[in-house]
Short mmCIF file of C-alpha atoms (C1' of nucleotides) in Angstrom, two decimals:
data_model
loop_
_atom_site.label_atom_id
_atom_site.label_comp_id
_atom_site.label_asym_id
_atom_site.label_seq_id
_atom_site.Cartn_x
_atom_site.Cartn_y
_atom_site.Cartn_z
CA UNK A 1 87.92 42.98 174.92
CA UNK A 2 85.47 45.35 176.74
CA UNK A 3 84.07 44.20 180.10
CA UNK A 4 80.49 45.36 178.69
CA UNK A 5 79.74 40.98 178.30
CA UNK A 6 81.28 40.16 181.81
CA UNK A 7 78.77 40.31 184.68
CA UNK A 8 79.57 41.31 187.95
CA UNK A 9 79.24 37.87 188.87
CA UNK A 10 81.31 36.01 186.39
CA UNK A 11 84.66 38.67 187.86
CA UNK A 12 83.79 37.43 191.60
CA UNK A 13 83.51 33.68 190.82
CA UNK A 14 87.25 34.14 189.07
CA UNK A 15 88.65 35.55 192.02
CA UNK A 16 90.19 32.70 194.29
CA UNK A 17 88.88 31.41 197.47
CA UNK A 18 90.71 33.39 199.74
CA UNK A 19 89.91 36.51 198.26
CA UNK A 20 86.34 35.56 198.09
CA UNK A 21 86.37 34.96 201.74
CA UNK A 22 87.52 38.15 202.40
CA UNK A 23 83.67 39.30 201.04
CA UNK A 24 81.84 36.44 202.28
CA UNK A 25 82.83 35.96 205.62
CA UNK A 26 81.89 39.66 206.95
CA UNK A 27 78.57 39.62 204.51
CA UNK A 28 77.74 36.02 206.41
CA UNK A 29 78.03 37.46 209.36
CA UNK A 30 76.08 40.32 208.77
CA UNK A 31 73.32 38.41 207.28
CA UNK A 32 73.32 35.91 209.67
CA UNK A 33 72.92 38.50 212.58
CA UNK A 34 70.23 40.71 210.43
CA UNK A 35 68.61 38.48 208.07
CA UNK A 36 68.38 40.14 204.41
CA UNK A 37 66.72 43.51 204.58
CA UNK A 38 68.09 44.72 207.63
CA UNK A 39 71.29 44.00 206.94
CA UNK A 40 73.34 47.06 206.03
CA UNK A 41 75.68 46.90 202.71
CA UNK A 42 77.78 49.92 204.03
CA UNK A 43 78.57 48.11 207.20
CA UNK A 44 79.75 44.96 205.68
CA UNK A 45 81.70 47.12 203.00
CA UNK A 46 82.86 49.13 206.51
CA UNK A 47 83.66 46.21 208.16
CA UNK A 48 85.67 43.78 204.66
CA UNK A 49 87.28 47.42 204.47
CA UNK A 50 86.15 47.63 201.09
CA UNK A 51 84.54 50.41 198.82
CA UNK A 52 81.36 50.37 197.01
CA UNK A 53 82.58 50.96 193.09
CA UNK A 54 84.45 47.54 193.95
CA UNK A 55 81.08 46.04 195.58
CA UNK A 56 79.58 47.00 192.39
CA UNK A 57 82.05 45.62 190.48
CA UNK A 58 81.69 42.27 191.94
CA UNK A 59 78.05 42.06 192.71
CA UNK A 60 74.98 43.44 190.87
CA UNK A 61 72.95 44.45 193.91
CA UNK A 62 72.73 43.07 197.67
CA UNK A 63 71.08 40.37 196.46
CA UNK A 64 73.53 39.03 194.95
CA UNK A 65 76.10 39.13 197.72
CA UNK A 66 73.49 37.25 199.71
CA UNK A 67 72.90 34.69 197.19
CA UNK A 68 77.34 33.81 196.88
CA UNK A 69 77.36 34.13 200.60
CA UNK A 70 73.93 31.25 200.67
CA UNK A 71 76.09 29.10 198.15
CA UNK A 72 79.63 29.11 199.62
CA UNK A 73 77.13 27.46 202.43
CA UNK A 74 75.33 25.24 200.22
CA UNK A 75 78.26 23.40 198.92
CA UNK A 76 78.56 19.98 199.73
CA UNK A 77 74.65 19.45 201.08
CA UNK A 78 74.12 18.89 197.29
CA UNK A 79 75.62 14.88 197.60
CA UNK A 80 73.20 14.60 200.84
CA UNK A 81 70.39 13.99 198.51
CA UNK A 82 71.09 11.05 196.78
CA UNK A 83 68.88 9.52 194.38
CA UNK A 84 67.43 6.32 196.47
CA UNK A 85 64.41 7.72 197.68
CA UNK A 86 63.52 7.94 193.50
CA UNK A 87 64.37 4.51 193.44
CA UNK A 88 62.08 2.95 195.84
CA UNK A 89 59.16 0.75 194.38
CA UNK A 90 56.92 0.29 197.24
CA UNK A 91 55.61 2.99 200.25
CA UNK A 92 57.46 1.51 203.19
CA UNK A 93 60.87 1.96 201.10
CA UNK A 94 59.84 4.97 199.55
CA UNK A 95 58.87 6.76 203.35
CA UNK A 96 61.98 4.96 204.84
CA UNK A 97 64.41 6.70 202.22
CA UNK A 98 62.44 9.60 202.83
CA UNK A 99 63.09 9.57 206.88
CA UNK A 100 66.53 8.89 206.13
CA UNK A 101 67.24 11.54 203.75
CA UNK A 102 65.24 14.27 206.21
CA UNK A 103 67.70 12.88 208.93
CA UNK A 104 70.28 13.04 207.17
CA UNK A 105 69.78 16.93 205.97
CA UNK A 106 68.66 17.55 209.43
CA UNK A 107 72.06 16.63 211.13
CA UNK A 108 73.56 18.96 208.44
CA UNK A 109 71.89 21.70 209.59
CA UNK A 110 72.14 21.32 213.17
CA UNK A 111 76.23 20.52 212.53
CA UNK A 112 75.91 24.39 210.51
CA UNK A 113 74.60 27.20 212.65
CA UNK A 114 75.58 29.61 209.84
CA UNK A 115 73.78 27.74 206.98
CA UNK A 116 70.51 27.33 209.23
CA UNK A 117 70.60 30.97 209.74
CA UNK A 118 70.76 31.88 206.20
CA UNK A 119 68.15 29.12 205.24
CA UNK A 120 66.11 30.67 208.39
CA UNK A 121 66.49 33.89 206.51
CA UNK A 122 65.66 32.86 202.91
CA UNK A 123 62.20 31.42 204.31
CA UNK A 124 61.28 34.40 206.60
CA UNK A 125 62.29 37.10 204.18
CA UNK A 126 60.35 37.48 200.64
CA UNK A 127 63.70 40.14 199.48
CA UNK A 128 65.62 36.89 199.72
CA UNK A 129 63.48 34.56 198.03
CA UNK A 130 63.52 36.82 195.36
CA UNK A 131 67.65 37.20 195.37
CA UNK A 132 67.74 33.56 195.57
CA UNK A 133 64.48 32.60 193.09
CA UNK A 134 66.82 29.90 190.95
CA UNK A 135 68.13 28.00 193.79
CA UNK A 136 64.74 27.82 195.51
CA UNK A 137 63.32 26.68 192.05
CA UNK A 138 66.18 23.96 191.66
CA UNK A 139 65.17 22.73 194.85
CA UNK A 140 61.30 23.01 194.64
CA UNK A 141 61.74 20.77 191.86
CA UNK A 142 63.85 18.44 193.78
CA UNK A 143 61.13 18.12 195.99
CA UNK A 144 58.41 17.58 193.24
CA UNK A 145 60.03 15.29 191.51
CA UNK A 146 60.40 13.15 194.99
CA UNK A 147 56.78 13.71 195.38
CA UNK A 148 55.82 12.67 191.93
CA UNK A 149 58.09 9.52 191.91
CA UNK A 150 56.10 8.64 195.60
CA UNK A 151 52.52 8.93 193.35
CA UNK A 152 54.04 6.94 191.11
CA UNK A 153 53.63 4.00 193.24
CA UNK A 154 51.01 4.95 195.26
CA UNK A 155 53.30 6.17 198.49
CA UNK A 156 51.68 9.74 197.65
CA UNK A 157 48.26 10.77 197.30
CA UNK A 158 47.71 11.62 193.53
CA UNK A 159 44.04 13.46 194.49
CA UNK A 160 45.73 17.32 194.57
CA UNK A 161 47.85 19.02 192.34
CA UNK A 162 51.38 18.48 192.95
CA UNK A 163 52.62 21.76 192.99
CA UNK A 164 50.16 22.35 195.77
CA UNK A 165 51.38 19.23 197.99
CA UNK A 166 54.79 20.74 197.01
CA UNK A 167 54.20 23.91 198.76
CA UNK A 168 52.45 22.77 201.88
CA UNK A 169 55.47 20.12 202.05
CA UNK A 170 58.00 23.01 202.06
CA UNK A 171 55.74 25.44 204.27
CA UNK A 172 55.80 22.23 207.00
CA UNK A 173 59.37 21.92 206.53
CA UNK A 174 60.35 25.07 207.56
CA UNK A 175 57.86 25.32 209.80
CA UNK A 176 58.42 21.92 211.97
CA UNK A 177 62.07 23.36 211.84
CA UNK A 178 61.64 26.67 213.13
CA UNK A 179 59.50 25.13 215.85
CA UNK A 180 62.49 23.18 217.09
CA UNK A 181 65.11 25.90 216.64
CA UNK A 182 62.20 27.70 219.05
CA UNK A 183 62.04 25.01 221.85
CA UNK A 184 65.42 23.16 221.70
CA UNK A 185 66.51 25.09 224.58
CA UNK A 186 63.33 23.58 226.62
CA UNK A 187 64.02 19.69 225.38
CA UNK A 188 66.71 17.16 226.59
CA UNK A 189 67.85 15.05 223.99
CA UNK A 190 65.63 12.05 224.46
CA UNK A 191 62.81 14.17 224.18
CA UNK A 192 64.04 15.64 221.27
CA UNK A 193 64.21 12.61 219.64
CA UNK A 194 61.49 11.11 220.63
CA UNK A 195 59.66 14.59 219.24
CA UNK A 196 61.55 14.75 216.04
CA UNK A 197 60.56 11.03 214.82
CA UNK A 198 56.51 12.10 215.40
CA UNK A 199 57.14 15.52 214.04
CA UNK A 200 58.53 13.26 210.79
CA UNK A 201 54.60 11.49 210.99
CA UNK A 202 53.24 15.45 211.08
CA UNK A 203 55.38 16.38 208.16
CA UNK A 204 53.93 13.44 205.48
CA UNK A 205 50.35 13.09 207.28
CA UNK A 206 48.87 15.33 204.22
CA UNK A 207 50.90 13.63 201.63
CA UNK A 208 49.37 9.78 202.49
CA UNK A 209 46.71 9.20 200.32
CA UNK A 210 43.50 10.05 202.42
CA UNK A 211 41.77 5.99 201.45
CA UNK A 212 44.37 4.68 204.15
CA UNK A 213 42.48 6.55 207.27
CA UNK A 214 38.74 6.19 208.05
CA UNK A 215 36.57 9.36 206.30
CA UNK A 216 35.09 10.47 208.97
CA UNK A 217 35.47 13.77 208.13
CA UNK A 218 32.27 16.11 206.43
CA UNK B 1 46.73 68.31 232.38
CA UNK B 2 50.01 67.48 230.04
CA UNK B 3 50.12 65.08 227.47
CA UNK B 4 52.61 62.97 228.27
CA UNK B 5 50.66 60.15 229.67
CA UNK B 6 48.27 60.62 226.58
CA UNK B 7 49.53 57.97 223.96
CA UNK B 8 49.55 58.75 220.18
CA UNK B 9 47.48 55.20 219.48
CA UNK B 10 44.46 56.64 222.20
CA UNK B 11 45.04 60.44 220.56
CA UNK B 12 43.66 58.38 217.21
CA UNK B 13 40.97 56.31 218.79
CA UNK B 14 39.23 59.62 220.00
CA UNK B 15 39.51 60.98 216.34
CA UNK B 16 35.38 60.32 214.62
CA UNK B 17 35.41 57.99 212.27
CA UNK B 18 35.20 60.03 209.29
CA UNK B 19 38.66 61.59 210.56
CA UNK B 20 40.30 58.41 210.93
CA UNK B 21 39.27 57.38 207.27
CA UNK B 22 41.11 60.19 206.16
CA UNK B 23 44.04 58.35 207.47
CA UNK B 24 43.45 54.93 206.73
CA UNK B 25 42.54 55.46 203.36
CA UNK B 26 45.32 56.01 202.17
CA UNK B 27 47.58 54.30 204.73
CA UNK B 28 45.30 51.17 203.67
CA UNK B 29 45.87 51.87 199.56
CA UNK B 30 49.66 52.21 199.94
CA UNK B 31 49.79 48.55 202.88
CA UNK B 32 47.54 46.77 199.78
CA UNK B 33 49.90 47.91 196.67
CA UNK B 34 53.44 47.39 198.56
CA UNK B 35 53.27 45.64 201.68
CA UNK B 36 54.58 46.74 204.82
CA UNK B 37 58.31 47.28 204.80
CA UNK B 38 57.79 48.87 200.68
CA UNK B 39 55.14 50.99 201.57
CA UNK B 40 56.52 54.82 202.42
CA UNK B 41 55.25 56.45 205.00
CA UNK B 42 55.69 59.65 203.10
CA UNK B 43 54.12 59.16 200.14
CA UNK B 44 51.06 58.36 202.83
CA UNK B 45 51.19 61.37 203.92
CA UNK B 46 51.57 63.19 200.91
CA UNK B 47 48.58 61.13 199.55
CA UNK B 48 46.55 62.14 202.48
CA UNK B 49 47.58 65.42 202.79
CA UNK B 50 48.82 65.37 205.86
CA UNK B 51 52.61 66.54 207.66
CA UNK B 52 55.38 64.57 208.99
CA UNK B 53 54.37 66.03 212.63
CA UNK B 54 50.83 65.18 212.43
CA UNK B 55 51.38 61.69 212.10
CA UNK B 56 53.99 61.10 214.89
CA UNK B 57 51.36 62.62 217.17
CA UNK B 58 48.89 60.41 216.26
CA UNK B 59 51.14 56.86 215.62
CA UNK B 60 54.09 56.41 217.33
CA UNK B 61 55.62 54.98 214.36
CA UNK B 62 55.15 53.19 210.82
CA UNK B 63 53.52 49.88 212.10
CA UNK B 64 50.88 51.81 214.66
CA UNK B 65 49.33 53.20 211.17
CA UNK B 66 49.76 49.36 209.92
CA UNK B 67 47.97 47.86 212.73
CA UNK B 68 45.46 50.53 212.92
CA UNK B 69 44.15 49.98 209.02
CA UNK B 70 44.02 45.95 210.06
CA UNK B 71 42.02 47.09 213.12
CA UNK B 72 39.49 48.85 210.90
CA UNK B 73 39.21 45.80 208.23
CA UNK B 74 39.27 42.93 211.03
CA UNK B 75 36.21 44.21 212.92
CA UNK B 76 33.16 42.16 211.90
CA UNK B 77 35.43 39.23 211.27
CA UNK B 78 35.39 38.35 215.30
CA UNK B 79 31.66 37.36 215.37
CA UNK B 80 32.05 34.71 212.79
CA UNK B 81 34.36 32.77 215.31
CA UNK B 82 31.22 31.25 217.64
CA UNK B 83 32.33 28.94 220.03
CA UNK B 84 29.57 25.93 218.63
CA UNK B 85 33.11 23.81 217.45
CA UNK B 86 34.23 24.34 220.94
CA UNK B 87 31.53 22.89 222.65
CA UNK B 88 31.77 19.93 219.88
CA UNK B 89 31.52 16.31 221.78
CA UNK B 90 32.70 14.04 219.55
CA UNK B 91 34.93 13.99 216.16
CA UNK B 92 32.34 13.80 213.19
CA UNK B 93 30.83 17.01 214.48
CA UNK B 94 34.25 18.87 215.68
CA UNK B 95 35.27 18.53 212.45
CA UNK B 96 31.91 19.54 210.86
CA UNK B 97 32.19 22.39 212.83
CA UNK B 98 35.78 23.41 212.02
CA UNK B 99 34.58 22.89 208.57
CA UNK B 100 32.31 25.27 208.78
CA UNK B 101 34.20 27.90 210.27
CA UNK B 102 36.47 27.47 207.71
CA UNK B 103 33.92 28.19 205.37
CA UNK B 104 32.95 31.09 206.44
CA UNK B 105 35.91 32.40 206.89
CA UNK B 106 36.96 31.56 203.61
CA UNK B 107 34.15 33.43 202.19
CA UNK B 108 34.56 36.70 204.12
CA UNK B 109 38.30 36.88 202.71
CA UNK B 110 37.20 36.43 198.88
CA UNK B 111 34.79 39.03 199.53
CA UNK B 112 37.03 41.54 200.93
CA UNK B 113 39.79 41.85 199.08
CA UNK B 114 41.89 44.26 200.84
CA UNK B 115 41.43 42.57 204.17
CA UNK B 116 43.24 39.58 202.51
CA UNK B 117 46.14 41.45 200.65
CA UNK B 118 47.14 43.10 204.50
CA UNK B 119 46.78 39.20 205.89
CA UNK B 120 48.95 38.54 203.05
CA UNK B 121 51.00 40.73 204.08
CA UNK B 122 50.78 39.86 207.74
CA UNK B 123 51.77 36.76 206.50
CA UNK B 124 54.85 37.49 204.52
CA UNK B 125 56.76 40.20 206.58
CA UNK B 126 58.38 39.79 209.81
CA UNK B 127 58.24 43.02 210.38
CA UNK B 128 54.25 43.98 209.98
CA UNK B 129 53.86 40.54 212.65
CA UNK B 130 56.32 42.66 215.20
CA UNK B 131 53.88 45.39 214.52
CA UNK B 132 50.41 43.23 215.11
CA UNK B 133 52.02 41.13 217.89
CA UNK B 134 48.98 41.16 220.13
CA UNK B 135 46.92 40.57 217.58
CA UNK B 136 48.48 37.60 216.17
CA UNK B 137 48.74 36.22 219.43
CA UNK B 138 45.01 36.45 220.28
CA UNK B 139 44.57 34.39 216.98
CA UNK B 140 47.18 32.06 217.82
CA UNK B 141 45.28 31.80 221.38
CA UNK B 142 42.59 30.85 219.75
CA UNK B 143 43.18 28.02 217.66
CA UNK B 144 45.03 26.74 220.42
CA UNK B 145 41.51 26.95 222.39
CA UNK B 146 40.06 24.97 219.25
CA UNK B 147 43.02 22.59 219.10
CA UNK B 148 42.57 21.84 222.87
CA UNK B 149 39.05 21.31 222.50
CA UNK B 150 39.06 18.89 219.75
CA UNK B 151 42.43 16.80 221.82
CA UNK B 152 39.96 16.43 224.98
CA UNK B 153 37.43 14.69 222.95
CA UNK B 154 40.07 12.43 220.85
CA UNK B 155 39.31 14.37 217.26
CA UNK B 156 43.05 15.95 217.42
CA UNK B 157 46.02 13.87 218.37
CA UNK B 158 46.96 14.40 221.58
CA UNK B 159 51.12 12.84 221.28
CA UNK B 160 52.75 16.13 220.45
CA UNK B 161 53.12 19.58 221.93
CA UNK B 162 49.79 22.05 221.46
CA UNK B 163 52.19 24.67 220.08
CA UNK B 164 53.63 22.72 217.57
CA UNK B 165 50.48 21.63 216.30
CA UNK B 166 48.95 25.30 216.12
CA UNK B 167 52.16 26.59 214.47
CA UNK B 168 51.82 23.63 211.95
CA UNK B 169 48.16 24.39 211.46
CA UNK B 170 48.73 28.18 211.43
CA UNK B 171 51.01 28.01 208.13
CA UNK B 172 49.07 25.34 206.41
CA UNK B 173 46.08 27.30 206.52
CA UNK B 174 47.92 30.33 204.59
CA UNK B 175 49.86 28.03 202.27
CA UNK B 176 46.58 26.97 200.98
CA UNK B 177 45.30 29.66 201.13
CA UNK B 178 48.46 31.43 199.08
CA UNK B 179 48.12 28.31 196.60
CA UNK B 180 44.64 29.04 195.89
CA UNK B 181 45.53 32.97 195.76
CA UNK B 182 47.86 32.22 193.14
CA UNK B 183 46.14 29.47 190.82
CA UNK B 184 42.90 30.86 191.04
CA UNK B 185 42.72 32.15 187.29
CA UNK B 186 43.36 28.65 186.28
CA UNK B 187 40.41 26.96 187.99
CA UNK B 188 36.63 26.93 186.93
CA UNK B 189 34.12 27.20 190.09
CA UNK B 190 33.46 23.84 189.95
CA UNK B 191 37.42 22.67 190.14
CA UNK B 192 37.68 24.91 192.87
CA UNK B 193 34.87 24.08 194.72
CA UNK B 194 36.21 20.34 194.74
CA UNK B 195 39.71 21.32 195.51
CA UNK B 196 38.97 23.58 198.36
CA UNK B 197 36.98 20.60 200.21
CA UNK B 198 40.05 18.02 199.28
CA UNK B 199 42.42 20.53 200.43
CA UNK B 200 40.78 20.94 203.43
CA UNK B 201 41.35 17.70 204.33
CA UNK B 202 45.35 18.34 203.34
CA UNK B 203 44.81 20.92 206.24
CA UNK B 204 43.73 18.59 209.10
CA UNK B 205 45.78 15.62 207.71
CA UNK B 206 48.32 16.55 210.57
CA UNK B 207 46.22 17.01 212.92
CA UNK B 208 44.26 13.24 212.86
CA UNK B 209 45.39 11.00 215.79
CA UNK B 210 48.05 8.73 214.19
CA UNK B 211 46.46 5.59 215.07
CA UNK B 212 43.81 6.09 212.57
CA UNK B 213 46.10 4.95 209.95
CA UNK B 214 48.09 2.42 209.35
CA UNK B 215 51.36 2.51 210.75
CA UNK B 216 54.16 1.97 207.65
CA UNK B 217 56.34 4.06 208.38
CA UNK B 218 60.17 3.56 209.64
"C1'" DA C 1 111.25 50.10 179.05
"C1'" DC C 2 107.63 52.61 177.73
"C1'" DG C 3 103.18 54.26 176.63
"C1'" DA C 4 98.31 53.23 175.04
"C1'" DG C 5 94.21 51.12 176.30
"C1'" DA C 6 91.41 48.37 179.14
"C1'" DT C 7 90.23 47.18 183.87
"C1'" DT C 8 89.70 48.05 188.59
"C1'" DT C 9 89.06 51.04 192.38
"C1'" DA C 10 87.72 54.93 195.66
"C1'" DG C 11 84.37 57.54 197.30
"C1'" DA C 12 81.39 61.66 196.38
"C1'" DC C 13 76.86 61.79 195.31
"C1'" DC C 14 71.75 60.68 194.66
"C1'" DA C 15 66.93 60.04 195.87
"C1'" DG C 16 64.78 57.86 199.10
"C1'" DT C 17 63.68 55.90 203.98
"C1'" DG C 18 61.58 56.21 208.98
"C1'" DG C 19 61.95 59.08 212.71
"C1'" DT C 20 63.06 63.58 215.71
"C1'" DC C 21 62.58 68.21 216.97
"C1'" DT C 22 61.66 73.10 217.10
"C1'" DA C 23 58.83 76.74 216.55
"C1'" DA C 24 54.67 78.55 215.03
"C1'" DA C 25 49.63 78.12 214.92
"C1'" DT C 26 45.53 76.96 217.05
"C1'" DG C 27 42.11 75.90 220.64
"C1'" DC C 28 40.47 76.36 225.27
"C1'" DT C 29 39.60 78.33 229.69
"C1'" DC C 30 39.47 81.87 232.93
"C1'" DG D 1 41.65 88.95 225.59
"C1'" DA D 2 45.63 86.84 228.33
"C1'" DG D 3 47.84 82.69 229.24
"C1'" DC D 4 48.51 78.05 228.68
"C1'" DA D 5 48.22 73.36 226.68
"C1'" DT D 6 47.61 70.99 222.44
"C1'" DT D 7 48.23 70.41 217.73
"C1'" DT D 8 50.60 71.17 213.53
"C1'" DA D 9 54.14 72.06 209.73
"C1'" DG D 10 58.12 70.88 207.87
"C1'" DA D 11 63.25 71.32 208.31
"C1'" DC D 12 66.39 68.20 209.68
"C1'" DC D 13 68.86 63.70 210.93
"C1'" DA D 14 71.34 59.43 210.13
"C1'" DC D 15 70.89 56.04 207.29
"C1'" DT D 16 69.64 52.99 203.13
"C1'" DG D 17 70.93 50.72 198.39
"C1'" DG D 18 72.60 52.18 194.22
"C1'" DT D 19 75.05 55.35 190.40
"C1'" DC D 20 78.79 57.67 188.42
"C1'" DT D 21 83.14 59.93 187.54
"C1'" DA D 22 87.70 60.23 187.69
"C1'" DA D 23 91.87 58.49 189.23
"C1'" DA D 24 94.84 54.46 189.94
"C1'" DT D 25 96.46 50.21 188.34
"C1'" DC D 26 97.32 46.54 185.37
"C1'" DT D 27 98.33 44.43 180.70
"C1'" DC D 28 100.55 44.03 176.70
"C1'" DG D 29 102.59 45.13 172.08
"C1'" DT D 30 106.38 47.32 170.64
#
DNA sequence: ACGAGATTTAGACCAGTGGTCTAAATGCTC
DNA sequence: GAGCATTTAGACCACTGGTCTAAATCTCGT
């Protein structure tokens, strides 16, 4: 059989882990130091000592590196996000699932420097969002589908589109994240603590349904 | 006297304006079709006419020319910041006030359409905010001004760090704002009309003293 | 064990990038 | 018009991600 139906991709996923390491580990750490676009394809090639007819035999474009290199990462945050939170039938279980999922994805990011760097990278850099455009729409929909199940019973405000209370939700994600990674040095852990349970309150404040707070507001 | 402690950014400023047009023009045509990193510096030049040499005496490099073109589309857009929300007293008319400021600002931006695609821009590339640091900073300055104003007289929560808050508010304003960019075919005047004062309310959610709601959460 | 055919590999090469530098042209003043 | 500082053109640099060819290697039927 010709190779003309085998993607570059298919020939890297059959290669076994420890040869697959030998690519990711010196593209993580390349992208992890220079985010997406800065980070050079001839110095990771330089530095796995490999050539770039085999780079191109393995992976499409740089993209594509960057995307095995975010989903080596990725496995095993997958069974974090268990399917409670859709099962809640009232707001206080709904938002308490909620908290405890966001902890619990939290703690896995602050156990994985390397993952939080990549993430870090996928939201700052538009070349990466468009390498990794599936998994960011697998997960979008994760989050809509939480979102829809909280309108459902009410836990959600059902006055806006969803996709748009999907995007500001991921835009406040990132952002109440980044603000942390920012000022952890500055905090001791009580304060931290303390912060991160009100910064959980800043996170869903636009996703209550507005009824529940006085309109005093033009 | 020599040149040396003549900068290429004051070289520019001296320039008439009809001189620095011939610059901009282009530069601004090329930032507005490809962003900041995909835009080439030398097919700006070759658009414009002008040589490699000429513009390294006039911009020390690719994001002077960036910051310059925002310089030239941001002036005029100062004057509709007045300080009547600052001097606000109590809640109802703070956030009247920020309303309207919103408003207006709003407006400006749909009628210019290139000074939105380079705060798109602005927005999307790390490396174009390296470029406008100061710039951004001023901004950031001054909602932090705003979101000071509006703590002292109990209309903004006053339990979590300023710079949290104004990083928070910073990115909601151009998530929306993206949001609306993008579904904006889909929408009658009247739908958006509606949506834009509902989401405007999806912008301050955060920002409402918790207390003003009731308190279900974990 | 061998040789044909497919697969894998090395690395020269390509058009492009932002940025530097030299040397000529130009402008300005005495 | 001489002499000097400024301005200009564009060759050149190291580098980018990506293509392509030709050689090496591997596989398999005999």
């Amino acid at each position: 059989m010709t190779d003309s139906d085998i993607t570059p991709r298919k020939r890297f996923h059959a290669l076994d882990a420890r040869e697959r390491a030998r690519w990711l580990d010196p593209a993580e750490a390349e992208f992890c130091a220079h985010g997406f676009e800065n980070a050079s394809l001839n110095r990771i090639l330089k530095q796995a000592g490999m050539s770039k007819g085999r780079s191109y035999h393995y992976f499409a474009d740089k993209g594509e590196l960057f995307r095995a290199t975010l989903d080596r990462r990725m496995a095993g945050i997958a069974e974090l996000c268990d399917a409670a939170v859709l099962a809640a039938k009232e707001p206080g279980l709904f938002w308490q699932e909620v908290a405890a999922l966001g902890a619990r994805l939290t703690a896995a990011l602050q156990k994985d420097e390397r993952l939080a760097a990549l993430i870090r990278t996928l939201h700052q850099e538009r070349a990466a969002q468009q390498a990794c455009a599936v998994q960011l729409d697998v997960f979008r929909a994760r989050v809509e589908a939480l979102l829809t199940a909280g309108q459902a019973i009410g836990a959600v405000r059902g006055d806006l589109p969803t996709s748009l209370l999907v995007a500001v939700t991921l835009q406040l994600i990132v952002t109440v994240d980044h603000w942390f990674a920012d000022h952890a040095a500055a905090l001791d852990m009580a304060q931290e603590q303390l912060l991160s349970r009100q910064a959980f309150g800043l996170l869903i404040a636009p996703l209550i349904p507005p009824s529940q707070f006085g309109d005093d507001l033009p």
